[in-house]
Short mmCIF file of C-alpha atoms in Angstrom, two decimals:
data_model
loop_
_atom_site.label_atom_id
_atom_site.label_comp_id
_atom_site.label_asym_id
_atom_site.label_seq_id
_atom_site.Cartn_x
_atom_site.Cartn_y
_atom_site.Cartn_z
CA MET A 129 22.99 -17.54 8.70
CA ALA A 130 21.14 -17.64 12.04
CA ASP A 131 18.37 -20.15 12.56
CA PRO A 132 14.84 -18.78 12.00
CA ALA A 133 12.93 -17.50 14.99
CA PRO A 134 10.37 -19.96 16.41
CA PHE A 135 7.52 -17.79 15.17
CA ALA A 136 8.87 -17.29 11.64
CA SER A 137 6.75 -18.49 8.72
CA ASN A 138 8.23 -21.67 7.30
CA PRO A 139 7.96 -21.93 3.50
CA LEU A 140 8.22 -25.72 3.76
CA ALA A 141 5.08 -25.70 5.91
CA SER A 142 3.10 -23.37 3.65
CA ARG A 143 -0.59 -24.16 3.33
CA GLY A 144 -0.03 -24.05 -0.39
CA ARG A 145 -1.75 -22.57 -3.40
CA PHE A 146 -5.39 -22.90 -4.36
CA VAL A 147 -4.44 -24.27 -7.77
CA THR A 148 -1.91 -27.05 -7.34
CA GLU A 149 1.46 -26.51 -8.97
CA HIS A 150 4.75 -28.34 -8.88
CA ASP A 151 7.26 -26.90 -6.43
CA ALA A 152 10.25 -25.06 -7.88
CA ALA A 153 13.55 -26.78 -7.20
CA ASP A 154 15.50 -23.56 -6.74
CA ARG A 155 12.94 -21.23 -5.14
CA SER A 156 10.77 -21.43 -2.05
CA PRO A 157 7.01 -20.82 -2.35
CA PHE A 158 7.40 -17.34 -0.88
CA GLN A 159 10.20 -16.49 -3.31
CA ARG A 160 7.93 -17.49 -6.19
CA ASP A 161 5.18 -15.26 -4.78
CA ARG A 162 7.58 -12.32 -4.64
CA ASP A 163 8.74 -12.93 -8.19
CA ARG A 164 5.20 -13.22 -9.55
CA ILE A 165 4.26 -9.94 -7.89
CA ILE A 166 7.29 -8.15 -9.35
CA HIS A 167 6.50 -9.46 -12.86
CA SER A 168 2.80 -8.58 -12.70
CA ALA A 169 1.29 -5.82 -14.81
CA ALA A 170 -0.25 -4.27 -11.71
CA PHE A 171 3.18 -3.89 -10.12
CA ARG A 172 4.62 -2.20 -13.22
CA ARG A 173 1.75 0.29 -13.27
CA LEU A 174 2.74 1.51 -9.81
CA LYS A 175 5.57 3.40 -11.54
CA HIS A 176 3.10 6.06 -12.68
CA LYS A 177 0.68 6.04 -9.75
CA THR A 178 1.31 8.80 -7.27
CA GLN A 179 0.63 9.14 -3.57
CA VAL A 180 0.47 12.91 -3.04
CA PHE A 181 1.91 14.61 -6.14
CA VAL A 182 0.70 14.02 -9.68
CA TYR A 183 3.15 12.23 -11.96
CA HIS A 184 4.39 15.21 -13.99
CA GLU A 185 5.17 17.52 -11.07
CA GLY A 186 8.70 16.28 -10.55
CA ASP A 187 10.85 13.27 -11.25
CA HIS A 188 12.07 12.96 -7.67
CA TYR A 189 8.74 12.72 -5.86
CA ARG A 190 7.72 9.28 -4.78
CA THR A 191 5.34 7.05 -6.68
CA ARG A 192 3.59 3.92 -5.51
CA LEU A 193 6.43 1.91 -7.03
CA THR A 194 9.29 3.72 -5.31
CA HIS A 195 7.31 3.69 -2.07
CA SER A 196 6.76 -0.08 -2.35
CA LEU A 197 10.49 -0.64 -2.87
CA GLU A 198 11.26 1.50 0.16
CA VAL A 199 8.72 -0.40 2.27
CA ALA A 200 10.34 -3.67 1.18
CA GLN A 201 13.80 -2.41 2.20
CA VAL A 202 12.59 -1.33 5.65
CA ALA A 203 10.63 -4.55 6.11
CA ARG A 204 13.52 -6.82 5.15
CA SER A 205 15.75 -5.03 7.63
CA ILE A 206 13.27 -5.70 10.42
CA ALA A 207 12.59 -9.28 9.36
CA ARG A 208 16.31 -10.08 9.20
CA ALA A 209 16.97 -8.69 12.66
CA LEU A 210 14.08 -10.72 14.09
CA ARG A 211 15.08 -13.85 12.10
CA LEU A 212 11.73 -14.00 10.32
CA ASN A 213 11.09 -15.00 6.72
CA GLU A 214 12.44 -12.23 4.51
CA ASP A 215 10.90 -13.55 1.28
CA LEU A 216 7.33 -13.53 2.60
CA THR A 217 7.95 -10.13 4.18
CA GLU A 218 9.22 -8.76 0.88
CA ALA A 219 6.38 -10.27 -1.15
CA LEU A 220 3.79 -8.62 1.09
CA SER A 221 5.64 -5.31 1.12
CA LEU A 222 5.78 -5.20 -2.67
CA ALA A 223 2.12 -6.20 -3.03
CA HIS A 224 0.54 -4.00 -0.40
CA ASP A 225 -0.23 -1.09 -2.78
CA LEU A 226 -1.28 -3.08 -5.86
CA GLY A 227 -4.95 -2.17 -5.40
CA HIS A 228 -4.52 1.59 -5.26
CA THR A 229 -6.12 3.88 -7.83
CA PRO A 230 -4.49 6.71 -9.76
CA PHE A 231 -4.05 9.99 -7.85
CA GLY A 232 -3.46 8.45 -4.43
CA HIS A 233 -6.07 8.61 -1.70
CA ALA A 234 -8.06 11.26 -3.56
CA GLY A 235 -8.64 8.86 -6.43
CA GLU A 236 -9.60 6.10 -4.02
CA ARG A 237 -12.11 8.29 -2.19
CA GLU A 238 -13.75 9.39 -5.41
CA LEU A 239 -13.96 5.86 -6.81
CA ASP A 240 -15.45 4.70 -3.52
CA GLU A 241 -18.15 7.36 -3.86
CA CYS A 242 -18.80 6.39 -7.48
CA MET A 243 -19.26 2.79 -6.33
CA SER A 244 -21.39 3.64 -3.30
CA ASP A 245 -24.44 1.86 -4.76
CA TYR A 246 -22.39 -1.19 -5.74
CA GLY A 247 -20.43 -2.10 -2.63
CA GLY A 248 -17.88 0.72 -2.61
CA PHE A 249 -14.16 0.54 -3.29
CA ASP A 250 -11.41 -0.66 -0.95
CA HIS A 251 -7.77 -0.89 -2.04
CA ASN A 252 -7.05 -4.00 0.05
CA ALA A 253 -9.99 -5.81 -1.51
CA GLN A 254 -8.87 -4.59 -4.93
CA ALA A 255 -5.39 -6.00 -4.34
CA LEU A 256 -7.00 -9.34 -3.55
CA ARG A 257 -9.03 -9.17 -6.78
CA LEU A 258 -5.90 -8.40 -8.77
CA VAL A 259 -3.86 -11.33 -7.48
CA THR A 260 -6.74 -13.83 -7.55
CA SER A 261 -8.55 -12.96 -10.78
CA LEU A 262 -7.72 -9.74 -12.65
CA GLU A 263 -4.12 -10.56 -13.56
CA ARG A 264 -4.42 -12.90 -16.55
CA ARG A 265 -0.99 -14.14 -17.53
CA TYR A 266 -0.86 -17.84 -16.72
CA ALA A 267 -2.36 -20.68 -18.74
CA GLY A 268 -3.62 -22.67 -15.78
CA PHE A 269 -5.35 -20.03 -13.68
CA ASP A 270 -6.45 -16.41 -13.37
CA GLY A 271 -4.55 -14.22 -10.96
CA LEU A 272 -1.10 -15.09 -9.64
CA ASN A 273 -2.03 -18.21 -7.63
CA LEU A 274 -0.13 -16.99 -4.56
CA THR A 275 0.31 -19.00 -1.40
CA TRP A 276 -2.22 -18.96 1.41
CA GLU A 277 0.21 -17.01 3.62
CA THR A 278 0.64 -14.21 1.10
CA LEU A 279 -3.09 -13.89 0.48
CA GLU A 280 -3.74 -13.91 4.22
CA GLY A 281 -1.18 -11.15 4.69
CA LEU A 282 -2.67 -9.02 1.91
CA VAL A 283 -6.09 -9.11 3.54
CA LYS A 284 -5.13 -8.98 7.23
CA HIS A 285 -1.80 -7.14 7.48
CA ASN A 286 -3.50 -4.41 9.53
CA GLY A 287 -5.13 -6.92 11.87
CA PRO A 288 -8.20 -9.17 11.95
CA VAL A 289 -11.05 -8.04 9.72
CA LEU A 290 -13.69 -10.00 11.66
CA ASP A 291 -14.32 -10.35 15.38
CA THR A 292 -14.61 -13.84 16.82
CA ASP A 293 -18.40 -13.57 16.52
CA GLY A 294 -18.13 -12.89 12.79
CA THR A 295 -18.87 -9.16 12.84
CA PRO A 296 -16.62 -6.78 10.87
CA ALA A 297 -13.61 -5.45 12.76
CA GLY A 298 -10.94 -2.79 12.35
CA ARG A 299 -11.46 -0.47 9.40
CA TYR A 300 -14.57 -2.42 8.36
CA VAL A 301 -16.66 -1.90 11.50
CA GLU A 302 -18.90 0.78 10.00
CA ARG A 303 -19.15 -0.36 6.38
CA GLY A 304 -18.78 -4.11 6.59
CA LEU A 305 -16.37 -6.33 4.70
CA PRO A 306 -15.90 -5.59 0.99
CA HIS A 307 -17.67 -8.04 -1.27
CA ALA A 308 -14.39 -9.24 -2.81
CA ILE A 309 -13.11 -10.42 0.57
CA VAL A 310 -16.44 -11.99 1.55
CA GLU A 311 -16.72 -13.81 -1.76
CA PHE A 312 -13.18 -15.13 -1.68
CA ALA A 313 -13.46 -16.25 1.95
CA GLN A 314 -16.53 -18.34 1.15
CA SER A 315 -14.36 -20.78 -0.77
CA HIS A 316 -10.91 -20.03 0.66
CA ASP A 317 -10.72 -19.71 4.43
CA LEU A 318 -8.20 -17.03 5.39
CA HIS A 319 -9.14 -17.11 9.11
CA LEU A 320 -10.40 -13.55 8.97
CA ASP A 321 -10.88 -13.32 12.74
CA SER A 322 -7.19 -13.86 13.56
CA TYR A 323 -4.01 -11.87 13.10
CA ALA A 324 -1.79 -12.46 10.08
CA SER A 325 1.79 -13.66 10.30
CA ALA A 326 4.53 -11.61 11.92
CA GLU A 327 5.89 -11.06 8.41
CA ALA A 328 2.61 -9.44 7.33
CA GLN A 329 2.62 -7.27 10.44
CA ILE A 330 6.16 -6.15 9.60
CA ALA A 331 5.03 -5.15 6.10
CA ALA A 332 2.22 -3.07 7.61
CA ILE A 333 4.36 -1.15 10.08
CA SER A 334 7.10 -0.70 7.47
CA ASP A 335 4.49 1.01 5.30
CA ASP A 336 3.90 3.50 8.11
CA ILE A 337 7.63 4.06 8.62
CA ALA A 338 8.30 4.65 4.93
CA TYR A 339 5.24 6.85 4.51
CA ASN A 340 6.04 9.17 7.39
CA ALA A 341 9.76 9.49 6.84
CA HIS A 342 9.55 9.98 3.10
CA ASP A 343 6.62 12.36 3.24
CA ILE A 344 8.87 14.55 5.37
CA ASP A 345 11.37 14.38 2.51
CA ASP A 346 8.84 15.10 -0.26
CA GLY A 347 7.11 17.83 1.74
CA LEU A 348 10.36 19.66 2.42
CA ARG A 349 11.59 19.37 -1.16
CA ALA A 350 8.22 20.60 -2.46
CA GLY A 351 8.38 23.63 -0.17
CA LEU A 352 5.14 22.73 1.63
CA PHE A 353 6.85 23.34 4.97
CA GLU A 354 10.33 24.27 6.17
CA VAL A 355 12.91 22.46 8.25
CA LYS A 356 12.43 24.84 11.18
CA THR A 357 8.70 24.00 11.40
CA LEU A 358 9.66 20.41 12.24
CA LEU A 359 11.80 21.29 15.25
CA ASP A 360 8.94 20.83 17.72
CA VAL A 361 7.71 17.61 16.11
CA PRO A 362 8.82 14.45 17.93
CA ILE A 363 11.35 12.24 16.16
CA ALA A 364 11.86 14.69 13.28
CA GLY A 365 12.90 17.59 15.54
CA LYS A 366 15.33 15.38 17.44
CA ALA A 367 16.86 14.21 14.17
CA ILE A 368 17.26 17.76 12.83
CA ARG A 369 18.98 18.94 16.01
CA GLU A 370 21.38 16.02 15.95
CA VAL A 371 22.27 16.70 12.32
CA GLU A 372 22.74 20.44 12.88
CA ASP A 373 24.85 19.84 16.00
CA MET A 374 27.15 17.51 14.05
CA TRP A 375 27.32 19.61 10.85
CA PRO A 376 26.35 23.25 11.57
CA GLU A 377 27.13 24.39 8.01
CA LEU A 378 25.52 21.47 6.15
CA ASP A 379 23.47 22.44 3.10
CA ARG A 380 19.69 22.03 3.20
CA HIS A 381 19.61 19.09 0.79
CA ARG A 382 21.89 17.02 3.01
CA VAL A 383 20.13 18.12 6.19
CA ILE A 384 16.91 16.70 4.78
CA HIS A 385 18.51 13.38 3.84
CA GLU A 386 20.34 13.00 7.15
CA THR A 387 17.12 13.80 9.01
CA VAL A 388 15.05 11.27 7.10
CA ARG A 389 17.56 8.44 7.47
CA ARG A 390 17.62 8.98 11.24
CA VAL A 391 13.85 8.94 11.47
CA ILE A 392 13.76 5.64 9.57
CA SER A 393 16.57 4.07 11.62
CA TRP A 394 15.10 5.04 14.99
CA MET A 395 11.71 3.67 14.03
CA ILE A 396 13.22 0.41 12.78
CA PHE A 397 15.27 -0.07 15.97
CA ASP A 398 12.17 0.66 18.07
CA VAL A 399 10.06 -1.92 16.21
CA ILE A 400 12.73 -4.59 16.56
CA ALA A 401 13.12 -4.02 20.29
CA GLN A 402 9.40 -3.81 21.03
CA THR A 403 8.56 -6.87 18.93
CA ARG A 404 11.05 -8.95 20.90
CA ILE A 405 9.38 -7.75 24.10
CA ASN A 406 5.91 -8.55 22.74
CA ALA A 407 6.89 -12.01 21.52
CA GLN A 408 8.36 -12.93 24.88
CA ALA A 409 5.48 -11.46 26.89
CA ASN A 410 2.94 -13.39 24.81
CA ASN A 411 4.95 -16.64 24.80
CA VAL A 412 4.90 -16.68 21.01
CA ASP A 413 6.64 -19.88 19.96
CA SER A 414 5.21 -20.51 16.46
CA ALA A 415 3.70 -18.76 13.46
CA ASP A 416 0.26 -19.97 14.49
CA ALA A 417 0.79 -18.54 17.97
CA VAL A 418 1.21 -15.13 16.32
CA ARG A 419 -2.16 -15.61 14.61
CA LYS A 420 -3.87 -16.64 17.85
CA SER A 421 -2.45 -13.77 19.88
CA ARG A 422 -4.91 -11.27 21.34
CA SER A 423 -2.89 -8.34 20.04
CA ALA A 424 -0.37 -7.57 17.34
CA ILE A 425 3.12 -8.92 18.00
CA VAL A 426 4.92 -6.41 15.76
CA GLY A 427 4.64 -2.79 16.81
CA PHE A 428 6.13 0.41 18.16
CA SER A 429 6.87 1.04 21.81
CA PRO A 430 4.25 3.15 23.66
CA GLN A 431 6.49 6.23 23.44
CA MET A 432 7.16 5.78 19.73
CA ASN A 433 3.44 5.29 19.15
CA GLN A 434 2.78 8.68 20.75
CA ASP A 435 5.59 10.37 18.85
CA ASN A 436 4.50 8.80 15.57
CA ALA A 437 0.93 9.99 16.07
CA LYS A 438 2.18 13.56 16.50
CA LEU A 439 4.32 13.29 13.38
CA GLN A 440 1.34 11.99 11.40
CA ALA A 441 -0.79 14.87 12.71
CA PHE A 442 1.86 17.35 11.55
CA LEU A 443 1.98 15.80 8.08
CA ALA A 444 -1.80 15.78 7.83
CA GLU A 445 -1.97 19.50 8.58
CA HIS A 446 1.07 20.74 6.70
CA MET A 447 1.17 18.37 3.74
CA TYR A 448 -1.97 16.40 2.99
CA GLN A 449 -4.21 19.38 3.79
CA HIS A 450 -1.94 21.98 2.21
CA GLU A 451 -3.88 24.20 -0.17
CA LYS A 452 -1.65 23.26 -3.11
CA VAL A 453 -2.17 19.53 -2.51
CA MET A 454 -5.90 19.97 -1.85
CA ALA A 455 -6.36 21.86 -5.13
CA ILE A 456 -4.56 19.14 -7.10
CA MET A 457 -6.54 16.39 -5.40
CA HIS A 458 -9.85 18.17 -6.03
CA ARG A 459 -9.09 18.17 -9.75
CA ALA A 460 -7.91 14.56 -9.57
CA ARG A 461 -11.22 13.51 -8.06
CA ARG A 462 -13.01 15.24 -10.92
CA VAL A 463 -11.04 13.19 -13.45
CA VAL A 464 -12.02 9.92 -11.76
CA ARG A 465 -15.66 10.98 -11.44
CA ASP A 466 -15.89 12.08 -15.06
CA LEU A 467 -14.34 8.84 -16.30
CA PHE A 468 -16.69 6.68 -14.26
CA GLN A 469 -19.74 8.57 -15.45
CA ALA A 470 -18.59 8.49 -19.08
CA TYR A 471 -17.98 4.74 -19.13
CA SER A 472 -21.21 4.07 -17.25
CA SER A 473 -23.21 6.11 -19.76
CA ASP A 474 -21.48 4.57 -22.77
CA PRO A 475 -19.59 1.31 -22.07
CA ALA A 476 -18.55 1.25 -25.72
CA GLN A 477 -15.96 3.85 -24.74
CA LEU A 478 -14.11 1.12 -22.85
CA PRO A 479 -11.32 -0.79 -24.61
CA ALA A 480 -12.60 -3.88 -26.41
CA ASP A 481 -11.27 -6.35 -23.85
CA TRP A 482 -13.02 -4.46 -21.03
CA ARG A 483 -16.47 -4.42 -22.58
CA ASP A 484 -19.14 -6.85 -21.67
CA HIS A 485 -21.11 -9.09 -22.18
CA GLY A 486 -24.77 -8.38 -21.97
CA TYR A 487 -24.74 -6.24 -18.83
CA SER A 488 -27.52 -3.68 -18.64
CA ARG A 489 -26.92 -0.11 -17.56
CA GLY A 490 -26.72 0.07 -13.78
CA ASP A 491 -25.81 -3.60 -13.43
CA SER A 492 -23.47 -3.96 -10.44
CA ARG A 493 -21.21 -6.28 -12.45
CA GLN A 494 -20.74 -3.64 -15.13
CA ALA A 495 -20.07 -1.00 -12.47
CA ARG A 496 -17.43 -3.23 -10.90
CA GLN A 497 -15.84 -3.83 -14.29
CA ILE A 498 -15.62 -0.08 -14.90
CA CYS A 499 -14.23 0.33 -11.39
CA ASP A 500 -11.56 -2.31 -12.07
CA PHE A 501 -10.55 -0.53 -15.26
CA ILE A 502 -10.23 2.89 -13.64
CA ALA A 503 -8.48 1.53 -10.55
CA GLY A 504 -5.81 0.01 -12.76
CA MET A 505 -5.04 3.26 -14.57
CA THR A 506 -1.87 5.22 -14.05
CA ASP A 507 -2.15 8.97 -13.47
CA ARG A 508 -0.97 9.63 -17.01
CA TYR A 509 -3.39 7.20 -18.65
CA ALA A 510 -6.31 8.61 -16.65
CA LEU A 511 -5.48 12.14 -17.79
CA ASP A 512 -5.09 11.00 -21.40
CA GLU A 513 -8.43 9.19 -21.28
CA HIS A 514 -10.10 12.25 -19.78
CA LYS A 515 -8.72 14.41 -22.56
CA ARG A 516 -9.84 11.89 -25.20
CA LEU A 517 -13.36 11.62 -23.85
CA PHE A 518 -14.00 15.25 -23.05
CA ASP A 519 -11.61 17.15 -25.31
CA LEU A 520 -11.09 19.73 -22.61
CA ASP A 521 -8.03 21.70 -21.73
CA PRO A 522 -5.86 19.64 -19.40
CA LEU A 523 -7.00 19.84 -15.81
CA PHE A 524 -3.40 19.72 -14.66
CA ARG A 525 -1.01 22.39 -15.83
#
């Protein structure tokens, strides 16, 4: 096996865990992180959390779990080619969606609105809460007690969340940092004004690759758009033409698969090539040099960035804003809103182990507890709870 790249994260140099544990003789710290994530309840629940389609619409549409596995496969391919740490890359890829609500982005938007008076809802912050406090499996600590590098990557895989002057950056410019991140950072410094490791950056861009390529697949199979409508879309159109030139009589099912695998491969090759260029141009010679860089080290080439943006715009118009999807998501938001209001009005409706503890109505701690409960639901459980509480005809038929 080739020697690690100079800027790979070294498990032997990990900054450790916040609760001291004995090292495992047969596993590195990052391997243990990956294993703890896989065995967590939050990871298992991803099986029945959807991204675009609701769970009962078809067995072949992607869920958060299948998506996370696909992200991990893409990310490990990139990490191996660049000689970076595959275990840390995989751990972050598998954990990146842990904080998502039922019903994809529609559920997240609605829960954010429900929590608007209590600090809002952010899936990255929720993932941090899950792995640092909400998972309760171990005798010696709450959460999963992951390494510093994994926690850093969960919070900062999309880039710094603070500017060097301490003001919110990136996606948090307008709303400020979520309370969960602020609170955790007060006692556990994650260097919020720097980039995360190259492994975390790989997990982030692999999420984009898997999302785009596989939404093409799901959108075509769901009949939201046709193969011919993709011909003028960069990357996808090139892939379709190559497939049809090689196999003019190929059936539609195989055309879709051959198209998607080319889109994934071309994006992976582009990231590998561009990251090597970026690392050399920025004289990156250590993992800390990646963190101190003024820009991300892992990324697409300028041309692929442009092509990817056009592909994302196509998917936004033809899939995410499709009238069928919009109708489903409107009803999904109603489920989340109804559940939040019901539990807020009568916390006794919560399961016994989710009730508390002397909170008064409107207390932000009670609201956050209700938010945690709903965020952890699968699509199916949310629908069952809605039916139990309201005794209405199912919203989804």
